[in-house]
Tab-separated table of C-alpha atoms in Angstrom:
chain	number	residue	atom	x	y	z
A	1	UNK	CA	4.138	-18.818	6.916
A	2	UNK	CA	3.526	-15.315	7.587
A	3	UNK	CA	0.909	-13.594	7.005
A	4	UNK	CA	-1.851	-10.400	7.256
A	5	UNK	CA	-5.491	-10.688	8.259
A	6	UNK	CA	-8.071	-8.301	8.198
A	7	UNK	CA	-10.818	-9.880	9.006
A	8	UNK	CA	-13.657	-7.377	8.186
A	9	UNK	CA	-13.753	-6.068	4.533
A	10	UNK	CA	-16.467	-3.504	5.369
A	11	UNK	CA	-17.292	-1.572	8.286
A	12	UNK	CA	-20.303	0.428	8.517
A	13	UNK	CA	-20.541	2.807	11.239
A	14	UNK	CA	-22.460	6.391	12.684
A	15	UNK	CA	-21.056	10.275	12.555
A	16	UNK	CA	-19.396	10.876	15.634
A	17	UNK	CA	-19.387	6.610	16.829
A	18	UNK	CA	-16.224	4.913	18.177
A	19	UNK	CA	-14.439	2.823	15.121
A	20	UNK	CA	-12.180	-0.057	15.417
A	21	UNK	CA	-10.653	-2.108	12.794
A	22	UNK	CA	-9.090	-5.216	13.277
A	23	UNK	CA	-5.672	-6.495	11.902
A	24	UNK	CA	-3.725	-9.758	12.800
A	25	UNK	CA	-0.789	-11.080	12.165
A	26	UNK	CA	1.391	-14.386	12.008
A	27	UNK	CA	4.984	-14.436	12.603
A	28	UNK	CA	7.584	-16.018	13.939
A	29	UNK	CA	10.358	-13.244	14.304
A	30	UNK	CA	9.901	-9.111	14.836
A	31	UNK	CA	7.361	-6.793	12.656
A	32	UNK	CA	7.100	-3.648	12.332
A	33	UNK	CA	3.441	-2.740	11.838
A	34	UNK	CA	1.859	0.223	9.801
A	35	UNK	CA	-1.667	1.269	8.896
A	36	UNK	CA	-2.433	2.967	6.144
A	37	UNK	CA	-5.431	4.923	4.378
A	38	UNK	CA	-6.326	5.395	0.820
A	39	UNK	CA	-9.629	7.664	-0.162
A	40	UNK	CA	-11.444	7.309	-3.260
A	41	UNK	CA	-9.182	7.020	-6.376
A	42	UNK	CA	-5.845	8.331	-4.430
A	43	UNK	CA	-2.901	6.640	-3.221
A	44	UNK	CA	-2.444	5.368	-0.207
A	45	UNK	CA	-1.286	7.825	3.187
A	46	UNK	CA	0.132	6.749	6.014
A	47	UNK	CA	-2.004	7.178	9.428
A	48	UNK	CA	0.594	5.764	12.261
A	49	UNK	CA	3.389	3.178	12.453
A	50	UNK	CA	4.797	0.667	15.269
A	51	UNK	CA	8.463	-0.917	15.331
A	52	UNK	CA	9.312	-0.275	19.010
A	53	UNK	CA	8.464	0.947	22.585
A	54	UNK	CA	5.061	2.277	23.550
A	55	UNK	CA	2.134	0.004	22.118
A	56	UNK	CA	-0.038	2.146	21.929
A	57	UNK	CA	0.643	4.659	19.064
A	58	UNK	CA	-0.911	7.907	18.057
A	59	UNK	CA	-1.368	9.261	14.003
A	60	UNK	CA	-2.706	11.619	12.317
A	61	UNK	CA	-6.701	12.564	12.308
A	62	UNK	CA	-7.153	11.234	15.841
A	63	UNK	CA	-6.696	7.866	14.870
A	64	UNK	CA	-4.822	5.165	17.050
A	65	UNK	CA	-3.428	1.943	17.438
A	66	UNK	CA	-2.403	-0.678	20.022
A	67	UNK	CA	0.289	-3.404	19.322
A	68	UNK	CA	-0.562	-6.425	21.402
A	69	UNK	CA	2.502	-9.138	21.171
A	70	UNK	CA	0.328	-11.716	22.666
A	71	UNK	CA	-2.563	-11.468	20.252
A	72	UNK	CA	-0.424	-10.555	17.388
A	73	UNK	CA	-2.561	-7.763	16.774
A	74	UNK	CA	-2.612	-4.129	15.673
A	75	UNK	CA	-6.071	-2.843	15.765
A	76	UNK	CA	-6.556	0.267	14.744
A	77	UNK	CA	-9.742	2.939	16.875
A	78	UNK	CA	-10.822	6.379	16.580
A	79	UNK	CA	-13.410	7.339	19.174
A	80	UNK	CA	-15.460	9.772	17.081
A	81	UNK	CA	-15.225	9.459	13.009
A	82	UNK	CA	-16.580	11.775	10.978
A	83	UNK	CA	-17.787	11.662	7.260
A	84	UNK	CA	-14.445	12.403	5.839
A	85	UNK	CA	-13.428	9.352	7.196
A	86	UNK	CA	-15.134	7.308	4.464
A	87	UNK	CA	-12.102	5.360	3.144
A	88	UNK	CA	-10.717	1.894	2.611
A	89	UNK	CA	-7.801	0.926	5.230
A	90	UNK	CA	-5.044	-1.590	5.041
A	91	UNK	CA	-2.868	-2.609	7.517
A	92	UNK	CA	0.437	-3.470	6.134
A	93	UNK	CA	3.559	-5.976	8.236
A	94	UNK	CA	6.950	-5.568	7.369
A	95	UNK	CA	9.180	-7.798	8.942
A	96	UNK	CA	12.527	-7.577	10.448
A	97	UNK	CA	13.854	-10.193	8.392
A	98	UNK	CA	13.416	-7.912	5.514
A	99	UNK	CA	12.235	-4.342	4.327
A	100	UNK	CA	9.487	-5.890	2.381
A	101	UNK	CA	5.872	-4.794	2.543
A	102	UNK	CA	2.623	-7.565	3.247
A	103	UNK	CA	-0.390	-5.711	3.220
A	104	UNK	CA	-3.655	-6.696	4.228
A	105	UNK	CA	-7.240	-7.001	2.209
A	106	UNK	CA	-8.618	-3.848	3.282
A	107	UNK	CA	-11.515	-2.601	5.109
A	108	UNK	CA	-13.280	-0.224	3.951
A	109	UNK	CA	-15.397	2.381	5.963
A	110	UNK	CA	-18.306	3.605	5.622
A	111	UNK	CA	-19.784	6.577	7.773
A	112	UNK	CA	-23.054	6.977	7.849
A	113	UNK	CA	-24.431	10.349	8.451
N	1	UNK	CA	6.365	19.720	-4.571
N	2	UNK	CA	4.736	16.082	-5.560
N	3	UNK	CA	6.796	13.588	-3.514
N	4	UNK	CA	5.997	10.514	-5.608
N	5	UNK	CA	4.196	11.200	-9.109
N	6	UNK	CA	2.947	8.823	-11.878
N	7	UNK	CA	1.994	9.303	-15.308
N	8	UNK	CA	-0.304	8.884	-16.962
N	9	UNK	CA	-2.837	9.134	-13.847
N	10	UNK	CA	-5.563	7.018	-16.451
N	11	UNK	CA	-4.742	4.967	-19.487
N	12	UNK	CA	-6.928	2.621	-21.294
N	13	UNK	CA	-5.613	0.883	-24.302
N	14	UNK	CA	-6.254	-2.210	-26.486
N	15	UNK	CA	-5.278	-5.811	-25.622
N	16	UNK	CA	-1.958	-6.649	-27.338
N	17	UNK	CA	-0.595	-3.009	-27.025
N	18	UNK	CA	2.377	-2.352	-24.938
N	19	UNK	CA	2.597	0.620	-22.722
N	20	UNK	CA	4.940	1.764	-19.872
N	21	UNK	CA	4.157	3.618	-16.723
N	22	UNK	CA	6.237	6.245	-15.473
N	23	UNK	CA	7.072	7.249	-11.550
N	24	UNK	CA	9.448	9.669	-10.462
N	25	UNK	CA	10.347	10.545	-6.598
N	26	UNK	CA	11.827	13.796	-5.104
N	27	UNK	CA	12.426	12.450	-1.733
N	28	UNK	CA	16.063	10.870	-2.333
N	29	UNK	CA	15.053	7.716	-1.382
N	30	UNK	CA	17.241	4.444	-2.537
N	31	UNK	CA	14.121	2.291	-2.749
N	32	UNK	CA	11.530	2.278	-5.102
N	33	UNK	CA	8.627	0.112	-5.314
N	34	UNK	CA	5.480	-1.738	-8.145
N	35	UNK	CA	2.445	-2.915	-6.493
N	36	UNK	CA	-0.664	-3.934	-8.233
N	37	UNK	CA	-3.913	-3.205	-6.968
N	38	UNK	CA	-6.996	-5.613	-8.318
N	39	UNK	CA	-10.611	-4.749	-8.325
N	40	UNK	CA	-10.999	-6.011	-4.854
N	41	UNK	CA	-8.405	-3.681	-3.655
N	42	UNK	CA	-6.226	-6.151	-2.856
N	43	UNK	CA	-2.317	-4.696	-2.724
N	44	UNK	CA	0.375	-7.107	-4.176
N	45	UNK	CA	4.182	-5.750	-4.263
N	46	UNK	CA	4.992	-6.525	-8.390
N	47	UNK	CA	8.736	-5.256	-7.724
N	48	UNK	CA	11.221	-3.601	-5.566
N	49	UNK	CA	14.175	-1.838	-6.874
N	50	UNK	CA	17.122	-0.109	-4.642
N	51	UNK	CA	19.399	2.024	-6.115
N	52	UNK	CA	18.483	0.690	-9.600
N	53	UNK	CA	19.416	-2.734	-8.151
N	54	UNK	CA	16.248	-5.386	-8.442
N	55	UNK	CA	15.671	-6.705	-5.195
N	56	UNK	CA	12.500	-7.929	-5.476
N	57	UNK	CA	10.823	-9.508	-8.401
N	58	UNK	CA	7.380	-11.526	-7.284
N	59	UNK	CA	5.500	-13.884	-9.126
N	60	UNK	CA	4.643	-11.837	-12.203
N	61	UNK	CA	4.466	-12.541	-16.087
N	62	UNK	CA	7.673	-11.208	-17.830
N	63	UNK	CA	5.383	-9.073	-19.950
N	64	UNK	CA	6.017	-6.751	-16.892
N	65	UNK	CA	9.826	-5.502	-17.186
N	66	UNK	CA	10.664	-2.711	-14.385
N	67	UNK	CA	13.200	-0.324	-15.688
N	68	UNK	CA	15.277	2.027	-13.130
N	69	UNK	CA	17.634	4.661	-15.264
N	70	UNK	CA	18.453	6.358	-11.863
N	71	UNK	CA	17.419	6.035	-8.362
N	72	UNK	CA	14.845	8.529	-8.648
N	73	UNK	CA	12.838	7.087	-11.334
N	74	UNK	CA	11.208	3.610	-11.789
N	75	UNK	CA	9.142	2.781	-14.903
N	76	UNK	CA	6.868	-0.111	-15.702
N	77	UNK	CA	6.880	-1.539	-19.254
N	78	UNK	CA	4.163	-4.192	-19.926
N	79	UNK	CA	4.079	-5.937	-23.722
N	80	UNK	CA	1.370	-7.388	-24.882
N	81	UNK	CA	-1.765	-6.764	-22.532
N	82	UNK	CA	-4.261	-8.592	-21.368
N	83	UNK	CA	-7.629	-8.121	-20.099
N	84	UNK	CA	-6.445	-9.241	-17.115
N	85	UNK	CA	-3.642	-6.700	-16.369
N	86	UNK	CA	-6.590	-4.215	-15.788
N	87	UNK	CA	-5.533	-2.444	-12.510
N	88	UNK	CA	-4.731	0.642	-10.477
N	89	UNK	CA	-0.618	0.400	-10.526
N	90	UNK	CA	0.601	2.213	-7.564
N	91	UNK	CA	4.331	3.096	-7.561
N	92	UNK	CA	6.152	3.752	-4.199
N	93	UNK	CA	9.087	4.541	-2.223
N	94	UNK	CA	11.904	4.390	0.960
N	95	UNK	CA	14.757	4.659	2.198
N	96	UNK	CA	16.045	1.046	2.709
N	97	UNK	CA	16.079	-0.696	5.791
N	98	UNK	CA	13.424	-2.434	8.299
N	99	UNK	CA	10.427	-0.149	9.082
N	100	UNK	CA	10.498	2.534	6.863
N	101	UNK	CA	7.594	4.156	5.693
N	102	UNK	CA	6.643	4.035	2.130
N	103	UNK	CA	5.642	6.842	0.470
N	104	UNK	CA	2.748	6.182	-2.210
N	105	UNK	CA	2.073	7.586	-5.741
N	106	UNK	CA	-1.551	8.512	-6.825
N	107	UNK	CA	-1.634	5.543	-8.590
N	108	UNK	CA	-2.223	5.080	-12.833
N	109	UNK	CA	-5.542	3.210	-13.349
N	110	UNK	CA	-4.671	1.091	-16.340
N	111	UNK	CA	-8.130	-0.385	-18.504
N	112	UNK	CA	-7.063	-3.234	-21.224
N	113	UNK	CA	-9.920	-3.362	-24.047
């Protein structure tokens, strides 16, 4: 079966401290792999995507992400958060079988001031 | 120039009412999407529509009855609440295909009395 695992639900961390959630995944055939953000009582934004080439991939406020094959994992950094990075994070799998979506529990960080 | 917008944004209402959520995209996308977000903030796709076709219907009660008049607008219809169906509903959308992005609404947080 496939499926999404983000194995810490909340991440606590210092102003200006590296960051990195984790997300796994099981599968048996191609996924495209996607992180997204959603801050208090919005919808959810998306912060970087992988489906092919370079593994490591670059989004929007400095975050990043590395695709490892072998550890079926897309784990998501940012050397230096900030406050406004307060938010809950879900890493979402779609595979190539299909368009459809599996999204992880969350995380949600906190930073500390 | 809201890309995808839901209304109402907040809705509480009585157990046994039936209400319907509206969503509306100005992208031109061909897929739209229903996902169901529980206190936890756990993300579970309710529905999938493309081009007012249903393509994906998951495990939910028929009280829930998507409704696509054109390929820019998907509604949600739910008879009879329950206490249970107490949620933020988060309407989104795509173009089809393998690893496209989806584009979120702000989400309608629905309260059942």
């Amino acid at each position: 079966a496939q499926s999404v695992t983000q194995l810490d639900s909340q991440v606590p961390v210092f102003e200006e401290a590296p960051v990195e959630l984790r997300c796994n995944y099981s599968s048996s055939v191609s996924v495209y792999l996607f992180w997204y953000v959603q801050y208090p009582n919005q919808g959810l934004q998306l912060l970087l995507k992988y489906l092919s080439g370079s593994t490591l991939v670059k989004g929007i406020n400095g975050f990043e992400a590395e695709f490892n094959k072998s550890q079926t994992s897309f784990h998501l950094r940012k050397p230096s958060v900030h406050i406004s990075d307060t938010a809950e994070y879900f890493c979402a799998v779609s595979w190539s079988a299909g368009g459809q979506f599996y999204f992880g529990t969350g995380t949600s960080l906190t930073v500390i001031p | 120039d809201t890309a995808v917008s839901q209304t109402p944004k907040y809705l509480v209402t009585q157990m046994g009412n039936d209400k319907s959520i509206k969503c509306e995209q100005n992208l031109g996308h061909d897929t739209m999407y229903w996902y169901k977000q529980d206190s936890k903030k756990f993300l579970k796709i309710m529905f999938s529509y493309n081009n007012k076709e249903l393509i994906i219907n998951e495990t939910v009660p028929n009280r829930f009855s998507p409704k696509s008049p054109d390929k820019a607008h998907l509604n949600l219809h739910i008879n009879s609440l329950e206490l249970g169906d107490s949620a933020v509903y988060f309407c989104a959308s795509s173009q089809p295909g393998r690893g496209e992005t989806q584009y979120f609404g702000p989400g309608t947080r629905l309260l059942v009395l």
